[in-house]
Amino acid sequence: MSATLKHAAWVLRGNPVTALAATGATLLVLIAIFAPWLAPHDPIASNVPMALQPPSATYWAGTDQLGRDVFSRLLVATRLDLAIAISAVSISFAAGAVIGSFCGYVGGWLDKSVGRVVDVLMAFPLFVLAMAMVAALGNRVENIVIATAFINLPFYIRFARAEVNVRRNLGWVEAARSGGESHLTIVLRYLLPNILPAMAVQISLNLGWAILNAAGLSFIGLGVQPPTPEWGIMVAEGARFITAGQWWLVAYPGLALMLTVLCFNLLGDGLRDILDPRMRT
């Protein structure tokens, strides 16, 4: 563990962009954890006489059409959006990595069958597929997680299948077979950890995409429902007031979405360098 932390610190010192992205990701996680205590006002309580107030010392990001503090809602929404994204990506990564690894290792009819299913899924517009799933299952948070995980699944299956397919006949895999290791052990103990660094970039990119997907579903009314604070809902509600000059209703949640996605996108390369054992020599 100590060697891993030292290596991570070395990578971050050598790449300021990755260090900045890691700092931003850490800050987002801390905000998500402590958001209810950091919010200066109740994010749900209405105060109609103070509706549509511009940013000020009392309301740092202004108020919305019901007088709710936009800054407090931004903070609390961070927890929900990150929770959806992390849950969905964790499910799709765990399932996709295992399925793809076994397909790449076994090959044959199983590999071809799963490959054709993945090709069919990726032929659909993925956001439209997520819309259809949420509309069919109901627009609850758990269904948004399921839909987001499902549309991310083909990426991990295809990626893991390709990486394992390249490695399945290498010398160290043959040595494991000769040593009496079962196929299950070879896949889970040797192949999966070996392809994790290569998948780290995909994980980071999918986190940002999952946040955009959840916000997009909420924006069109199929995701999280009001009055729950969520970035997509805040953009959708604020869009009606742009022409009237209430720019802060859209600007702040839009900026939060942009910076979060940018942060996870920039973090990908750094994760690869941190997790890749070849970078430690």
Short mmCIF file of C-alpha atoms in Angstrom, two decimals:
data_model
loop_
_atom_site.label_atom_id
_atom_site.label_comp_id
_atom_site.label_asym_id
_atom_site.label_seq_id
_atom_site.Cartn_x
_atom_site.Cartn_y
_atom_site.Cartn_z
CA MET A 1 0.00 0.00 0.00
CA SER A 2 2.83 2.37 0.88
CA ALA A 3 4.56 1.68 -2.47
CA THR A 4 1.31 2.34 -4.33
CA LEU A 5 0.80 5.67 -2.56
CA LYS A 6 4.39 6.71 -3.30
CA HIS A 7 3.95 5.79 -6.95
CA ALA A 8 0.66 7.73 -7.11
CA ALA A 9 2.36 10.78 -5.59
CA TRP A 10 5.18 10.49 -8.13
CA VAL A 11 2.72 10.35 -11.04
CA LEU A 12 0.78 13.36 -9.73
CA ARG A 13 3.94 15.41 -9.25
CA GLY A 14 5.00 14.73 -12.82
CA ASN A 15 1.61 15.57 -14.34
CA PRO A 16 0.03 18.81 -13.03
CA VAL A 17 -3.13 18.31 -15.09
CA THR A 18 -3.73 14.89 -13.53
CA ALA A 19 -2.99 16.34 -10.09
CA LEU A 20 -5.56 19.09 -10.70
CA ALA A 21 -8.14 16.54 -11.88
CA ALA A 22 -7.45 14.31 -8.85
CA THR A 23 -7.86 17.31 -6.55
CA GLY A 24 -11.13 18.18 -8.23
CA ALA A 25 -12.42 14.60 -7.97
CA THR A 26 -11.48 14.46 -4.29
CA LEU A 27 -13.24 17.78 -3.69
CA LEU A 28 -16.37 16.50 -5.43
CA VAL A 29 -16.43 13.38 -3.26
CA LEU A 30 -15.98 15.46 -0.09
CA ILE A 31 -18.78 17.82 -1.16
CA ALA A 32 -21.03 14.83 -1.86
CA ILE A 33 -20.34 13.39 1.59
CA PHE A 34 -20.73 16.60 3.59
CA ALA A 35 -23.22 18.46 1.37
CA PRO A 36 -26.11 18.55 3.92
CA TRP A 37 -23.82 20.23 6.43
CA LEU A 38 -22.11 22.55 3.93
CA ALA A 39 -25.36 23.91 2.44
CA PRO A 40 -26.06 27.33 3.99
CA HIS A 41 -29.83 27.05 3.39
CA ASP A 42 -32.45 24.33 3.11
CA PRO A 43 -32.23 23.21 -0.56
CA ILE A 44 -35.93 22.31 -0.74
CA ALA A 45 -37.61 24.99 1.39
CA SER A 46 -39.39 27.67 -0.67
CA ASN A 47 -39.17 31.39 0.07
CA VAL A 48 -41.35 32.96 -2.61
CA PRO A 49 -40.75 36.62 -1.62
CA MET A 50 -37.04 36.03 -2.39
CA ALA A 51 -37.66 34.33 -5.75
CA LEU A 52 -35.28 34.98 -8.66
CA GLN A 53 -32.77 36.99 -6.64
CA PRO A 54 -29.36 37.42 -8.33
CA PRO A 55 -26.16 36.20 -6.64
CA SER A 56 -25.44 38.12 -3.45
CA ALA A 57 -23.69 37.80 -0.10
CA THR A 58 -26.74 35.99 1.30
CA TYR A 59 -27.43 33.79 -1.71
CA TRP A 60 -24.06 33.10 -3.35
CA ALA A 61 -25.57 31.65 -6.54
CA GLY A 62 -28.90 33.45 -6.39
CA THR A 63 -32.35 31.94 -5.90
CA ASP A 64 -34.70 30.10 -8.23
CA GLN A 65 -38.33 30.73 -9.14
CA LEU A 66 -39.50 29.41 -5.74
CA GLY A 67 -36.94 31.32 -3.71
CA ARG A 68 -34.75 28.27 -3.05
CA ASP A 69 -31.02 28.82 -2.66
CA VAL A 70 -29.29 27.70 -5.87
CA PHE A 71 -25.91 27.20 -4.18
CA SER A 72 -27.37 24.87 -1.53
CA ARG A 73 -29.18 22.90 -4.21
CA LEU A 74 -25.95 22.60 -6.23
CA LEU A 75 -24.11 21.16 -3.23
CA VAL A 76 -26.81 18.64 -2.35
CA ALA A 77 -27.26 17.64 -6.01
CA THR A 78 -23.57 16.65 -6.11
CA ARG A 79 -24.30 13.70 -3.80
CA LEU A 80 -27.16 12.36 -5.94
CA ASP A 81 -25.41 12.77 -9.30
CA LEU A 82 -22.17 11.19 -8.09
CA ALA A 83 -24.06 8.36 -6.39
CA ILE A 84 -25.93 7.55 -9.62
CA ALA A 85 -22.77 7.69 -11.72
CA ILE A 86 -20.57 5.66 -9.35
CA SER A 87 -23.26 3.02 -8.78
CA ALA A 88 -23.99 2.63 -12.49
CA VAL A 89 -20.34 2.48 -13.55
CA SER A 90 -19.47 0.05 -10.75
CA ILE A 91 -22.24 -2.33 -11.82
CA SER A 92 -21.42 -2.12 -15.54
CA PHE A 93 -17.67 -2.45 -14.91
CA ALA A 94 -17.97 -5.46 -12.61
CA ALA A 95 -20.40 -7.30 -14.87
CA GLY A 96 -18.80 -6.25 -18.15
CA ALA A 97 -15.24 -7.04 -17.07
CA VAL A 98 -16.16 -10.54 -15.90
CA ILE A 99 -18.35 -11.37 -18.93
CA GLY A 100 -15.86 -9.93 -21.40
CA SER A 101 -12.90 -11.66 -19.75
CA PHE A 102 -14.53 -15.09 -19.88
CA CYS A 103 -15.60 -14.54 -23.50
CA GLY A 104 -12.09 -13.51 -24.49
CA TYR A 105 -10.54 -16.41 -22.59
CA VAL A 106 -12.89 -19.16 -23.72
CA GLY A 107 -13.44 -17.94 -27.30
CA GLY A 108 -15.52 -20.08 -29.64
CA TRP A 109 -19.29 -19.88 -29.87
CA LEU A 110 -19.65 -18.07 -26.53
CA ASP A 111 -17.35 -15.28 -27.65
CA LYS A 112 -19.11 -14.93 -31.00
CA SER A 113 -22.61 -14.99 -29.50
CA VAL A 114 -21.87 -12.35 -26.87
CA GLY A 115 -20.01 -10.29 -29.48
CA ARG A 116 -23.06 -10.20 -31.73
CA VAL A 117 -25.33 -9.16 -28.84
CA VAL A 118 -22.92 -6.35 -27.95
CA ASP A 119 -22.83 -5.20 -31.58
CA VAL A 120 -26.63 -5.05 -31.66
CA LEU A 121 -26.78 -3.03 -28.44
CA MET A 122 -24.15 -0.57 -29.64
CA ALA A 123 -26.08 -0.07 -32.89
CA PHE A 124 -28.81 1.72 -30.91
CA PRO A 125 -28.44 5.37 -29.83
CA LEU A 126 -27.51 4.68 -26.21
CA PHE A 127 -29.26 7.70 -24.69
CA VAL A 128 -32.46 6.76 -26.51
CA LEU A 129 -32.12 3.24 -25.15
CA ALA A 130 -31.73 4.66 -21.63
CA MET A 131 -34.83 6.79 -22.18
CA ALA A 132 -36.84 3.75 -23.23
CA MET A 133 -35.68 1.71 -20.23
CA VAL A 134 -36.47 4.44 -17.70
CA ALA A 135 -39.85 5.11 -19.33
CA ALA A 136 -40.68 1.40 -19.12
CA LEU A 137 -39.35 0.81 -15.60
CA GLY A 138 -40.40 4.12 -14.05
CA ASN A 139 -38.40 7.26 -13.37
CA ARG A 140 -36.94 6.30 -10.00
CA VAL A 141 -33.30 6.66 -9.00
CA GLU A 142 -32.67 2.90 -8.96
CA ASN A 143 -34.08 2.58 -12.49
CA ILE A 144 -31.83 5.40 -13.71
CA VAL A 145 -28.87 3.50 -12.26
CA ILE A 146 -29.98 0.27 -13.97
CA ALA A 147 -30.49 1.98 -17.33
CA THR A 148 -27.16 3.82 -17.14
CA ALA A 149 -25.33 0.63 -16.14
CA PHE A 150 -26.96 -1.32 -18.96
CA ILE A 151 -26.00 1.10 -21.72
CA ASN A 152 -22.41 1.21 -20.40
CA LEU A 153 -22.14 -2.58 -20.25
CA PRO A 154 -21.20 -3.17 -23.94
CA PHE A 155 -18.13 -0.93 -23.64
CA TYR A 156 -16.65 -3.00 -20.81
CA ILE A 157 -17.54 -6.34 -22.38
CA ARG A 158 -15.89 -5.40 -25.67
CA PHE A 159 -12.85 -3.85 -24.00
CA ALA A 160 -12.24 -6.75 -21.58
CA ARG A 161 -12.80 -9.32 -24.33
CA ALA A 162 -10.20 -7.68 -26.58
CA GLU A 163 -7.61 -7.29 -23.81
CA VAL A 164 -7.97 -10.88 -22.56
CA ASN A 165 -8.00 -12.27 -26.08
CA VAL A 166 -4.52 -10.77 -26.58
CA ARG A 167 -3.18 -12.20 -23.31
CA ARG A 168 -4.81 -15.62 -23.04
CA ASN A 169 -1.93 -17.50 -24.73
CA LEU A 170 0.98 -15.59 -23.21
CA GLY A 171 3.66 -17.43 -21.26
CA TRP A 172 2.49 -16.52 -17.77
CA VAL A 173 -1.04 -17.72 -18.56
CA GLU A 174 0.33 -21.00 -19.93
CA ALA A 175 2.44 -21.33 -16.78
CA ALA A 176 -0.68 -20.92 -14.64
CA ARG A 177 -2.47 -23.60 -16.63
CA SER A 178 0.53 -25.94 -16.32
CA GLY A 179 0.55 -25.30 -12.58
CA GLY A 180 -2.96 -26.71 -12.29
CA GLU A 181 -4.87 -23.44 -11.89
CA SER A 182 -8.54 -23.62 -12.87
CA HIS A 183 -9.90 -21.49 -15.69
CA LEU A 184 -11.93 -19.47 -13.17
CA THR A 185 -8.80 -18.71 -11.14
CA ILE A 186 -6.80 -17.75 -14.23
CA VAL A 187 -9.45 -15.28 -15.34
CA LEU A 188 -10.20 -13.73 -11.94
CA ARG A 189 -6.75 -13.85 -10.35
CA TYR A 190 -4.40 -13.30 -13.27
CA LEU A 191 -6.15 -11.84 -16.30
CA LEU A 192 -8.60 -9.40 -14.70
CA PRO A 193 -6.00 -7.59 -12.54
CA ASN A 194 -3.72 -7.43 -15.56
CA ILE A 195 -6.24 -5.58 -17.72
CA LEU A 196 -7.42 -3.21 -14.98
CA PRO A 197 -4.91 -0.43 -15.80
CA ALA A 198 -6.07 -0.44 -19.41
CA MET A 199 -9.70 -0.21 -18.27
CA ALA A 200 -9.04 2.64 -15.83
CA VAL A 201 -9.34 5.24 -18.59
CA GLN A 202 -12.70 3.81 -19.67
CA ILE A 203 -13.95 3.84 -16.07
CA SER A 204 -13.06 7.50 -15.63
CA LEU A 205 -14.61 8.51 -18.96
CA ASN A 206 -17.79 6.56 -18.19
CA LEU A 207 -18.17 8.32 -14.84
CA GLY A 208 -18.42 11.66 -16.61
CA TRP A 209 -20.71 10.23 -19.27
CA ALA A 210 -22.96 8.63 -16.61
CA ILE A 211 -23.38 11.99 -14.88
CA LEU A 212 -24.34 13.58 -18.21
CA ASN A 213 -26.75 10.73 -18.90
CA ALA A 214 -28.49 11.13 -15.52
CA ALA A 215 -28.68 14.90 -15.97
CA GLY A 216 -30.00 14.48 -19.52
CA LEU A 217 -32.75 12.13 -18.38
CA SER A 218 -33.74 14.57 -15.63
CA PHE A 219 -33.66 17.47 -18.11
CA ILE A 220 -36.30 15.84 -20.33
CA GLY A 221 -38.42 14.76 -17.36
CA LEU A 222 -37.54 11.05 -17.29
CA GLY A 223 -34.98 11.15 -14.49
CA VAL A 224 -35.04 12.43 -10.95
CA GLN A 225 -38.23 14.36 -10.20
CA PRO A 226 -38.66 17.76 -8.52
CA PRO A 227 -38.23 19.03 -5.87
CA THR A 228 -35.17 16.77 -5.45
CA PRO A 229 -32.02 18.83 -6.15
CA GLU A 230 -30.32 17.50 -9.31
CA TRP A 231 -28.21 19.33 -11.87
CA GLY A 232 -30.30 18.30 -14.89
CA ILE A 233 -33.53 19.40 -13.21
CA MET A 234 -31.96 22.72 -12.25
CA VAL A 235 -30.91 23.38 -15.86
CA ALA A 236 -34.38 22.41 -17.13
CA GLU A 237 -36.17 24.66 -14.62
CA GLY A 238 -33.81 27.56 -15.22
CA ALA A 239 -34.02 27.37 -19.03
CA ARG A 240 -37.42 29.08 -18.92
CA PHE A 241 -35.93 32.20 -17.35
CA ILE A 242 -32.85 32.74 -19.56
CA THR A 243 -34.63 35.24 -21.83
CA ALA A 244 -35.73 37.20 -18.74
CA GLY A 245 -32.12 37.66 -17.65
CA GLN A 246 -31.96 35.13 -14.80
CA TRP A 247 -28.75 33.60 -16.17
CA TRP A 248 -27.58 32.12 -12.87
CA LEU A 249 -30.32 29.48 -12.87
CA VAL A 250 -28.66 27.73 -15.81
CA ALA A 251 -25.07 28.94 -15.56
CA TYR A 252 -24.18 27.43 -12.19
CA PRO A 253 -25.60 23.90 -12.62
CA GLY A 254 -24.28 23.87 -16.21
CA LEU A 255 -20.84 24.89 -14.95
CA ALA A 256 -20.97 22.17 -12.29
CA LEU A 257 -21.76 19.57 -14.95
CA MET A 258 -19.01 20.80 -17.28
CA LEU A 259 -16.30 20.89 -14.59
CA THR A 260 -17.26 17.48 -13.19
CA VAL A 261 -17.18 15.76 -16.58
CA LEU A 262 -13.92 17.53 -17.49
CA CYS A 263 -12.40 16.44 -14.19
CA PHE A 264 -13.18 12.76 -14.74
CA ASN A 265 -12.03 12.90 -18.36
CA LEU A 266 -8.66 14.36 -17.38
CA LEU A 267 -8.28 11.86 -14.55
CA GLY A 268 -8.31 8.84 -16.86
CA ASP A 269 -4.72 8.97 -18.09
CA GLY A 270 -3.44 9.50 -14.56
CA LEU A 271 -5.34 6.47 -13.29
CA ARG A 272 -3.77 4.36 -16.02
CA ASP A 273 -0.29 5.48 -15.02
CA ILE A 274 -0.97 4.92 -11.32
CA LEU A 275 -2.43 1.43 -11.73
CA ASP A 276 -0.10 0.13 -14.45
CA PRO A 277 2.60 -1.97 -12.72
CA ARG A 278 4.97 -1.38 -15.65
CA MET A 279 5.15 2.30 -14.69
CA ARG A 280 6.65 1.40 -11.31
CA THR A 281 9.95 0.11 -12.62
#
